[in-house]
GROMACS .gro file of C-alpha atoms in nm:
model
  441
    1UNK     CA    1   9.705  13.672  12.215
    2UNK     CA    2   9.941  13.605  12.491
    3UNK     CA    3  10.101  13.352  12.274
    4UNK     CA    4  10.146  13.606  11.991
    5UNK     CA    5  10.287  13.845  12.237
    6UNK     CA    6  10.547  13.593  12.324
    7UNK     CA    7  10.644  13.529  11.962
    8UNK     CA    8  10.431  13.200  11.954
    9UNK     CA    9  10.148  13.099  11.770
   10UNK     CA   10   9.875  12.831  11.695
   11UNK     CA   11   9.891  12.597  11.380
   12UNK     CA   12   9.603  12.369  11.226
   13UNK     CA   13   9.694  11.999  11.211
   14UNK     CA   14   9.405  11.830  11.096
   15UNK     CA   15   9.387  11.474  11.142
   16UNK     CA   16   9.260  11.209  10.880
   17UNK     CA   17   9.184  10.845  10.887
   18UNK     CA   18   9.334  10.765  10.606
   19UNK     CA   19   9.657  10.729  10.449
   20UNK     CA   20   9.831  11.013  10.334
   21UNK     CA   21   9.955  11.004   9.954
   22UNK     CA   22  10.256  11.282   9.955
   23UNK     CA   23  10.413  11.429   9.689
   24UNK     CA   24  10.818  11.516   9.645
   25UNK     CA   25  10.755  11.864   9.839
   26UNK     CA   26  10.562  11.698  10.110
   27UNK     CA   27  10.203  11.828   9.984
   28UNK     CA   28   9.889  11.646   9.860
   29UNK     CA   29   9.806  11.545   9.499
   30UNK     CA   30   9.528  11.648   9.295
   31UNK     CA   31   9.312  11.378   9.440
   32UNK     CA   32   9.308  11.550   9.818
   33UNK     CA   33   9.166  11.877   9.659
   34UNK     CA   34   8.898  11.844   9.932
   35UNK     CA   35   9.144  11.783  10.236
   36UNK     CA   36   9.345  12.066  10.123
   37UNK     CA   37   9.102  12.297  10.123
   38UNK     CA   38   8.938  12.228  10.429
   39UNK     CA   39   9.271  12.230  10.611
   40UNK     CA   40   9.311  12.561  10.439
   41UNK     CA   41   8.981  12.714  10.587
   42UNK     CA   42   9.074  12.594  10.902
   43UNK     CA   43   9.400  12.795  10.886
   44UNK     CA   44   9.236  13.090  10.779
   45UNK     CA   45   8.973  13.059  11.033
   46UNK     CA   46   9.281  13.030  11.325
   47UNK     CA   47   9.447  13.352  11.161
   48UNK     CA   48   9.103  13.591  11.220
   49UNK     CA   49   9.096  13.394  11.613
   50UNK     CA   50   9.465  13.465  11.663
   51UNK     CA   51   9.533  13.799  11.467
   52UNK     CA   52   9.811  13.599  11.285
   53UNK     CA   53   9.747  13.376  10.981
   54UNK     CA   54  10.044  13.082  10.938
   55UNK     CA   55  10.217  13.022  10.635
   56UNK     CA   56  10.075  12.667  10.638
   57UNK     CA   57   9.806  12.426  10.767
   58UNK     CA   58   9.928  12.065  10.815
   59UNK     CA   59   9.723  11.706  10.769
   60UNK     CA   60   9.806  11.394  10.985
   61UNK     CA   61   9.707  11.049  10.829
   62UNK     CA   62   9.690  10.701  10.986
   63UNK     CA   63   9.978  10.622  10.756
   64UNK     CA   64  10.166  10.787  10.476
   65UNK     CA   65  10.366  10.703  10.126
   66UNK     CA   66  10.591  10.901   9.942
   67UNK     CA   67  10.737  10.771   9.633
   68UNK     CA   68  10.865  10.445   9.714
   69UNK     CA   69  10.882  10.519  10.116
   70UNK     CA   70  10.633  10.445  10.355
   71UNK     CA   71  10.500  10.474  10.713
   72UNK     CA   72  10.274  10.367  10.943
   73UNK     CA   73  10.316  10.612  11.222
   74UNK     CA   74  10.089  10.944  11.182
   75UNK     CA   75  10.365  11.199  11.292
   76UNK     CA   76  10.630  11.047  11.114
   77UNK     CA   77  10.527  11.281  10.806
   78UNK     CA   78  10.254  11.554  10.777
   79UNK     CA   79  10.155  11.693  10.462
   80UNK     CA   80  10.192  12.077  10.445
   81UNK     CA   81   9.915  12.270  10.284
   82UNK     CA   82  10.034  12.640  10.229
   83UNK     CA   83   9.842  12.942  10.247
   84UNK     CA   84   9.954  13.017   9.911
   85UNK     CA   85   9.919  12.683   9.768
   86UNK     CA   86   9.873  12.633   9.394
   87UNK     CA   87   9.690  12.329   9.214
   88UNK     CA   88   9.874  12.257   8.917
   89UNK     CA   89   9.598  12.016   8.785
   90UNK     CA   90   9.338  12.248   8.806
   91UNK     CA   91   9.589  12.571   8.685
   92UNK     CA   92   9.420  12.742   8.993
   93UNK     CA   93   9.530  12.869   9.345
   94UNK     CA   94   9.358  12.702   9.659
   95UNK     CA   95   9.202  13.008   9.786
   96UNK     CA   96   9.011  13.050   9.449
   97UNK     CA   97   8.892  12.666   9.457
   98UNK     CA   98   8.765  12.744   9.807
   99UNK     CA   99   8.572  13.046   9.722
  100UNK     CA  100   8.426  12.911   9.416
  101UNK     CA  101   8.304  12.623   9.684
  102UNK     CA  102   8.150  12.885   9.911
  103UNK     CA  103   7.981  13.036   9.614
  104UNK     CA  104   7.818  12.745   9.529
  105UNK     CA  105   7.695  12.639   9.865
  106UNK     CA  106   7.559  12.983   9.913
  107UNK     CA  107   7.402  12.965   9.597
  108UNK     CA  108   7.248  12.605   9.638
  109UNK     CA  109   7.106  12.758   9.983
  110UNK     CA  110   6.934  13.069   9.833
  111UNK     CA  111   6.813  12.919   9.463
  112UNK     CA  112   6.828  12.528   9.531
  113UNK     CA  113   6.458  12.450   9.666
  114UNK     CA  114   6.334  12.597   9.266
  115UNK     CA  115   6.577  12.357   9.088
  116UNK     CA  116   6.457  12.057   8.918
  117UNK     CA  117   6.638  11.733   8.836
  118UNK     CA  118   6.383  11.594   8.609
  119UNK     CA  119   6.290  11.587   8.327
  120UNK     CA  120   6.602  11.753   8.251
  121UNK     CA  121   6.798  11.905   8.524
  122UNK     CA  122   6.754  12.291   8.555
  123UNK     CA  123   7.128  12.357   8.642
  124UNK     CA  124   7.403  12.132   8.542
  125UNK     CA  125   7.563  12.042   8.888
  126UNK     CA  126   7.244  11.851   8.915
  127UNK     CA  127   7.358  11.595   8.612
  128UNK     CA  128   7.427  11.264   8.845
  129UNK     CA  129   7.811  11.187   8.827
  130UNK     CA  130   7.803  10.802   8.858
  131UNK     CA  131   8.169  10.742   8.878
  132UNK     CA  132   8.168  10.938   9.189
  133UNK     CA  133   8.142  10.673   9.469
  134UNK     CA  134   8.139  10.857   9.759
  135UNK     CA  135   7.761  10.932   9.772
  136UNK     CA  136   7.629  10.725  10.069
  137UNK     CA  137   7.339  10.729  10.162
  138UNK     CA  138   7.231  10.859   9.814
  139UNK     CA  139   7.360  10.615   9.564
  140UNK     CA  140   7.054  10.432   9.503
  141UNK     CA  141   6.857  10.745   9.435
  142UNK     CA  142   7.144  10.897   9.240
  143UNK     CA  143   7.148  10.558   9.016
  144UNK     CA  144   6.775  10.580   8.937
  145UNK     CA  145   6.816  10.951   8.856
  146UNK     CA  146   7.087  10.863   8.621
  147UNK     CA  147   6.875  10.576   8.463
  148UNK     CA  148   6.579  10.798   8.381
  149UNK     CA  149   6.819  11.070   8.216
  150UNK     CA  150   7.009  10.821   8.043
  151UNK     CA  151   7.306  10.990   8.162
  152UNK     CA  152   7.634  10.975   8.009
  153UNK     CA  153   7.837  10.875   8.277
  154UNK     CA  154   7.639  10.526   8.326
  155UNK     CA  155   7.886  10.450   8.047
  156UNK     CA  156   8.225  10.256   8.091
  157UNK     CA  157   8.534  10.506   8.093
  158UNK     CA  158   8.308  10.807   8.065
  159UNK     CA  159   8.389  11.055   8.356
  160UNK     CA  160   8.225  11.417   8.459
  161UNK     CA  161   8.493  11.586   8.229
  162UNK     CA  162   8.414  11.359   7.929
  163UNK     CA  163   8.029  11.441   7.964
  164UNK     CA  164   8.059  11.800   7.985
  165UNK     CA  165   8.253  11.780   7.641
  166UNK     CA  166   7.951  11.606   7.480
  167UNK     CA  167   7.712  11.821   7.664
  168UNK     CA  168   7.878  12.076   7.469
  169UNK     CA  169   7.837  11.932   7.134
  170UNK     CA  170   7.423  11.888   7.260
  171UNK     CA  171   7.483  11.497   7.341
  172UNK     CA  172   7.340  11.452   7.682
  173UNK     CA  173   7.238  11.088   7.679
  174UNK     CA  174   7.372  10.782   7.599
  175UNK     CA  175   7.098  10.629   7.386
  176UNK     CA  176   7.152  10.922   7.120
  177UNK     CA  177   7.257  10.769   6.795
  178UNK     CA  178   7.558  11.021   6.803
  179UNK     CA  179   7.687  10.858   7.165
  180UNK     CA  180   7.993  10.663   7.069
  181UNK     CA  181   8.384  10.635   7.171
  182UNK     CA  182   8.473  10.889   6.891
  183UNK     CA  183   8.259  11.128   7.069
  184UNK     CA  184   8.460  11.106   7.401
  185UNK     CA  185   8.749  11.088   7.183
  186UNK     CA  186   8.850  10.751   7.344
  187UNK     CA  187   9.061  10.504   7.115
  188UNK     CA  188   9.204  10.174   7.154
  189UNK     CA  189   9.053   9.895   7.392
  190UNK     CA  190   8.862  10.154   7.586
  191UNK     CA  191   8.688  10.253   7.267
  192UNK     CA  192   8.586   9.901   7.136
  193UNK     CA  193   8.448   9.837   7.492
  194UNK     CA  194   8.275  10.105   7.506
  195UNK     CA  195   8.095  10.122   7.169
  196UNK     CA  196   8.027   9.740   7.252
  197UNK     CA  197   7.829   9.827   7.556
  198UNK     CA  198   7.636  10.086   7.376
  199UNK     CA  199   7.572   9.871   7.077
  200UNK     CA  200   7.381   9.595   7.303
  201UNK     CA  201   7.227   9.795   7.506
  202UNK     CA  202   7.123  10.059   7.230
  203UNK     CA  203   7.026   9.829   6.924
  204UNK     CA  204   6.798   9.532   6.888
  205UNK     CA  205   6.957   9.214   6.839
  206UNK     CA  206   7.105   8.925   7.089
  207UNK     CA  207   7.110   9.033   7.441
  208UNK     CA  208   7.458   8.910   7.493
  209UNK     CA  209   7.762   8.941   7.236
  210UNK     CA  210   7.941   8.855   7.066
  211UNK     CA  211   7.778   8.509   6.946
  212UNK     CA  212   8.131   8.339   6.968
  213UNK     CA  213   8.346   8.428   7.266
  214UNK     CA  214   8.745   8.332   7.172
  215UNK     CA  215   8.929   8.540   7.409
  216UNK     CA  216   9.137   8.318   7.621
  217UNK     CA  217   8.893   8.014   7.478
  218UNK     CA  218   9.183   7.737   7.483
  219UNK     CA  219   9.156   7.822   7.850
  220UNK     CA  220   8.821   7.803   7.942
  221UNK     CA  221   8.587   7.657   7.679
  222UNK     CA  222   8.647   7.294   7.790
  223UNK     CA  223   8.626   7.260   8.167
  224UNK     CA  224   8.955   7.147   8.315
  225UNK     CA  225   8.970   6.812   8.579
  226UNK     CA  226   8.929   7.016   8.865
  227UNK     CA  227   8.750   7.356   8.874
  228UNK     CA  228   8.627   7.553   9.144
  229UNK     CA  229   8.450   7.891   9.199
  230UNK     CA  230   8.592   8.119   9.450
  231UNK     CA  231   8.508   8.420   9.655
  232UNK     CA  232   8.694   8.612   9.931
  233UNK     CA  233   8.551   8.829  10.226
  234UNK     CA  234   8.805   9.055  10.340
  235UNK     CA  235   8.843   9.310  10.647
  236UNK     CA  236   9.083   9.564  10.598
  237UNK     CA  237   9.254   9.720  10.888
  238UNK     CA  238   8.987  10.002  10.927
  239UNK     CA  239   8.880   9.883  11.257
  240UNK     CA  240   9.108  10.067  11.465
  241UNK     CA  241   9.072  10.081  11.864
  242UNK     CA  242   9.385  10.325  11.867
  243UNK     CA  243   9.553  10.119  12.150
  244UNK     CA  244   9.871  10.134  11.931
  245UNK     CA  245   9.865  10.502  11.819
  246UNK     CA  246  10.013  10.660  11.699
  247UNK     CA  247  10.101  10.371  11.519
  248UNK     CA  248   9.799  10.234  11.283
  249UNK     CA  249   9.635   9.973  11.412
  250UNK     CA  250   9.380   9.734  11.301
  251UNK     CA  251   9.424   9.424  11.085
  252UNK     CA  252   9.371   9.326  10.734
  253UNK     CA  253   9.245   8.954  10.677
  254UNK     CA  254   9.037   8.730  10.481
  255UNK     CA  255   8.747   8.618  10.714
  256UNK     CA  256   8.524   8.398  10.515
  257UNK     CA  257   8.625   8.195  10.194
  258UNK     CA  258   8.361   8.033   9.964
  259UNK     CA  259   8.444   7.760   9.725
  260UNK     CA  260   8.209   7.592   9.493
  261UNK     CA  261   8.198   7.338   9.197
  262UNK     CA  262   7.947   7.282   8.903
  263UNK     CA  263   7.955   6.951   8.718
  264UNK     CA  264   7.706   6.852   8.472
  265UNK     CA  265   7.499   7.198   8.602
  266UNK     CA  266   7.504   7.051   8.955
  267UNK     CA  267   7.616   7.304   9.213
  268UNK     CA  268   7.822   7.163   9.540
  269UNK     CA  269   7.955   7.432   9.789
  270UNK     CA  270   8.165   7.445  10.065
  271UNK     CA  271   8.232   7.747  10.296
  272UNK     CA  272   8.490   7.832  10.550
  273UNK     CA  273   8.479   8.101  10.791
  274UNK     CA  274   8.712   8.259  11.096
  275UNK     CA  275   8.595   8.191  11.443
  276UNK     CA  276   8.692   8.528  11.519
  277UNK     CA  277   8.866   8.832  11.351
  278UNK     CA  278   9.224   8.704  11.450
  279UNK     CA  279   9.542   8.604  11.236
  280UNK     CA  280   9.526   8.251  11.397
  281UNK     CA  281   9.187   8.191  11.267
  282UNK     CA  282   9.288   8.307  10.917
  283UNK     CA  283   9.559   8.066  10.894
  284UNK     CA  284   9.314   7.793  11.049
  285UNK     CA  285   9.045   7.844  10.782
  286UNK     CA  286   9.303   7.900  10.512
  287UNK     CA  287   9.427   7.514  10.621
  288UNK     CA  288   9.046   7.390  10.611
  289UNK     CA  289   9.015   7.536  10.242
  290UNK     CA  290   9.342   7.429  10.122
  291UNK     CA  291   9.253   7.076  10.250
  292UNK     CA  292   8.937   7.069  10.081
  293UNK     CA  293   9.100   7.186   9.733
  294UNK     CA  294   9.353   6.899   9.833
  295UNK     CA  295   9.037   6.653   9.813
  296UNK     CA  296   8.895   6.813   9.498
  297UNK     CA  297   9.217   6.769   9.337
  298UNK     CA  298   9.286   6.383   9.445
  299UNK     CA  299   8.935   6.311   9.338
  300UNK     CA  300   9.028   6.428   8.997
  301UNK     CA  301   9.332   6.249   9.000
  302UNK     CA  302   9.536   6.530   9.029
  303UNK     CA  303   9.896   6.589   9.208
  304UNK     CA  304   9.777   6.883   9.458
  305UNK     CA  305   9.586   7.197   9.549
  306UNK     CA  306   9.794   7.397   9.297
  307UNK     CA  307   9.662   7.201   9.011
  308UNK     CA  308   9.268   7.313   9.064
  309UNK     CA  309   9.183   7.597   8.887
  310UNK     CA  310   9.029   7.872   9.093
  311UNK     CA  311   8.774   8.091   8.862
  312UNK     CA  312   8.735   8.452   9.024
  313UNK     CA  313   8.622   8.786   8.940
  314UNK     CA  314   8.838   9.083   9.025
  315UNK     CA  315   8.748   9.439   8.917
  316UNK     CA  316   9.143   9.548   9.015
  317UNK     CA  317   9.381   9.510   8.722
  318UNK     CA  318   9.573   9.328   8.978
  319UNK     CA  319   9.358   9.048   9.144
  320UNK     CA  320   9.271   9.117   9.472
  321UNK     CA  321   9.223   8.737   9.509
  322UNK     CA  322   9.580   8.656   9.417
  323UNK     CA  323   9.679   8.976   9.640
  324UNK     CA  324   9.477   8.858   9.932
  325UNK     CA  325   9.607   8.531   9.909
  326UNK     CA  326   9.995   8.624   9.894
  327UNK     CA  327   9.917   8.904  10.199
  328UNK     CA  328   9.788   8.578  10.387
  329UNK     CA  329  10.095   8.378  10.298
  330UNK     CA  330  10.329   8.622  10.397
  331UNK     CA  331  10.119   8.679  10.746
  332UNK     CA  332  10.166   8.304  10.811
  333UNK     CA  333  10.560   8.194  10.728
  334UNK     CA  334  10.540   7.914  10.921
  335UNK     CA  335  10.304   7.735  10.692
  336UNK     CA  336  10.383   7.583  10.372
  337UNK     CA  337  10.085   7.709  10.179
  338UNK     CA  338  10.146   7.624   9.791
  339UNK     CA  339  10.078   7.873   9.499
  340UNK     CA  340   9.756   7.854   9.361
  341UNK     CA  341   9.599   7.841   8.987
  342UNK     CA  342   9.410   8.161   8.969
  343UNK     CA  343   9.193   8.241   8.654
  344UNK     CA  344   8.997   8.540   8.657
  345UNK     CA  345   8.699   8.543   8.423
  346UNK     CA  346   8.628   8.892   8.427
  347UNK     CA  347   8.980   8.997   8.317
  348UNK     CA  348   9.076   8.736   8.072
  349UNK     CA  349   8.712   8.683   7.893
  350UNK     CA  350   8.482   8.932   7.978
  351UNK     CA  351   8.699   9.242   7.923
  352UNK     CA  352   8.944   9.065   7.689
  353UNK     CA  353   8.686   8.999   7.430
  354UNK     CA  354   8.446   9.200   7.564
  355UNK     CA  355   8.151   9.035   7.638
  356UNK     CA  356   7.848   9.288   7.668
  357UNK     CA  357   7.514   9.204   7.791
  358UNK     CA  358   7.210   9.385   7.755
  359UNK     CA  359   7.120   9.558   8.077
  360UNK     CA  360   7.468   9.591   8.205
  361UNK     CA  361   7.644   9.888   8.182
  362UNK     CA  362   7.940   9.788   8.353
  363UNK     CA  363   8.154   9.492   8.438
  364UNK     CA  364   8.075   9.410   8.801
  365UNK     CA  365   7.977   9.055   8.856
  366UNK     CA  366   7.652   9.212   8.968
  367UNK     CA  367   7.532   9.436   8.681
  368UNK     CA  368   7.656   9.154   8.458
  369UNK     CA  369   7.469   8.854   8.626
  370UNK     CA  370   7.165   9.052   8.722
  371UNK     CA  371   7.145   9.110   8.341
  372UNK     CA  372   7.186   8.766   8.229
  373UNK     CA  373   6.933   8.689   8.506
  374UNK     CA  374   6.691   8.925   8.354
  375UNK     CA  375   6.731   8.717   8.038
  376UNK     CA  376   6.679   8.393   8.176
  377UNK     CA  377   7.004   8.276   8.117
  378UNK     CA  378   7.125   8.220   8.449
  379UNK     CA  379   6.903   8.094   8.722
  380UNK     CA  380   7.061   8.239   9.070
  381UNK     CA  381   6.988   8.581   9.195
  382UNK     CA  382   7.076   8.772   9.530
  383UNK     CA  383   6.825   8.825   9.767
  384UNK     CA  384   6.776   9.168   9.968
  385UNK     CA  385   7.052   9.219  10.170
  386UNK     CA  386   7.409   9.279  10.170
  387UNK     CA  387   7.482   9.541   9.890
  388UNK     CA  388   7.844   9.434   9.868
  389UNK     CA  389   8.205   9.334   9.997
  390UNK     CA  390   8.210   9.680  10.178
  391UNK     CA  391   7.889   9.571  10.347
  392UNK     CA  392   8.004   9.261  10.427
  393UNK     CA  393   8.282   9.397  10.579
  394UNK     CA  394   8.108   9.623  10.796
  395UNK     CA  395   7.856   9.341  10.899
  396UNK     CA  396   8.169   9.096  10.996
  397UNK     CA  397   8.313   9.375  11.225
  398UNK     CA  398   7.966   9.408  11.379
  399UNK     CA  399   7.922   9.022  11.436
  400UNK     CA  400   8.298   9.011  11.584
  401UNK     CA  401   8.169   9.279  11.835
  402UNK     CA  402   7.873   9.078  11.933
  403UNK     CA  403   8.038   8.738  11.909
  404UNK     CA  404   8.319   8.852  12.154
  405UNK     CA  405   8.052   9.012  12.408
  406UNK     CA  406   7.851   8.656  12.393
  407UNK     CA  407   8.145   8.459  12.400
  408UNK     CA  408   8.086   8.259  12.104
  409UNK     CA  409   8.230   8.197  11.759
  410UNK     CA  410   8.215   8.413  11.476
  411UNK     CA  411   8.050   8.146  11.292
  412UNK     CA  412   7.713   8.147  11.482
  413UNK     CA  413   7.634   8.497  11.451
  414UNK     CA  414   7.316   8.568  11.226
  415UNK     CA  415   7.506   8.862  11.047
  416UNK     CA  416   7.782   8.583  10.947
  417UNK     CA  417   7.496   8.379  10.829
  418UNK     CA  418   7.367   8.675  10.552
  419UNK     CA  419   7.742   8.738  10.463
  420UNK     CA  420   7.757   8.357  10.425
  421UNK     CA  421   7.468   8.369  10.169
  422UNK     CA  422   7.604   8.641  10.011
  423UNK     CA  423   7.935   8.496   9.964
  424UNK     CA  424   7.785   8.164   9.823
  425UNK     CA  425   7.558   8.343   9.563
  426UNK     CA  426   7.894   8.539   9.418
  427UNK     CA  427   8.036   8.183   9.386
  428UNK     CA  428   7.724   8.026   9.221
  429UNK     CA  429   7.638   8.320   8.953
  430UNK     CA  430   8.014   8.272   8.862
  431UNK     CA  431   7.965   7.921   8.759
  432UNK     CA  432   7.656   7.972   8.596
  433UNK     CA  433   7.796   8.248   8.375
  434UNK     CA  434   8.080   8.043   8.246
  435UNK     CA  435   7.863   7.733   8.188
  436UNK     CA  436   7.630   7.986   8.014
  437UNK     CA  437   7.922   8.097   7.790
  438UNK     CA  438   8.026   7.741   7.740
  439UNK     CA  439   7.687   7.623   7.624
  440UNK     CA  440   7.584   7.894   7.391
  441UNK     CA  441   7.871   8.135   7.318
   0.00000   0.00000   0.00000
């Protein structure tokens, strides 16, 4: 090539719509082996085309993090993928990892038509991994297979590696009497939780355990003067139109707040929705919600919105709701929004005890609520429609685009009405779950 004759050559820069998590040496870690492998393959292909294989390929992201440092311009720091990269977590060089992946694809193409997943997978790779969530559009099919196989990765804390170790001992199903935390080498709180989930689903007896829940009992057993059940719907900054490129665009914000009360088994609900996906609209919505909390506080003889207990359900160790509210406060420094009294029903009660329900293998709100509903302990259930918060987020982006085109408020969108119904059910099932614990456990 002419460039090579003049001492120049091409190099690969693979652009990813994600934040790069860089190591001290500027490389990518074990969680990004797939990204590294892709860049490595591109580099090898480029080498064949130009007659020279560069010593490294590069990856650019929307933003980057490296230790305490971070940036939001894609060209500030690139991840380097050396042609001789070694992946310490796998004790293997990247070239060997790619070679094995290619061999797997070739094997799948030549032999896969003869493979069977039921009644027992004919090859180890067909065992579904319920801890791998990048499975669209096959998640439902995968979950159905996992249920039929009683696959071990249905259980909390059990990943593909722990499953492989269990398979080596001859245990392939969670309902095998030998399945326990000891089998997986778990101890402490994780062991206690796993054994409780296995026991309630495998053995006879009560559908909700324990019979008496004591975790943080002094806080939740008796309803406070003012208590609300809250759910936020968020959008992240992924709806980027690239007008600010190379700087990361998009806007994270709260676009809907559901807030319900449950007294004497009577449900009352208020919902607050933005007019558009803008920071100003978010501010107006949160103002309205806080004013509503102030009304609830006054009616209960309390001083302010800060005195209302806000019950939520957050799978993250640091509450998504507390973090989202604090982020919103930072986006609106001109407003004097008060600190709020958050109460995580999942973390402080269900996980802390743990409270387990027959039919639920995780502590997601849908898993717990649907199992309780199946046993007749709560009345509310989700209708067909949105699957989760990610579906609500995508729906909000779609509704916002349609509303802009029609010149109307986002609140008037049919999609937003569907999201609103989903949001209310999230709030109401939390209320019914806590009410059931107060009455029966």
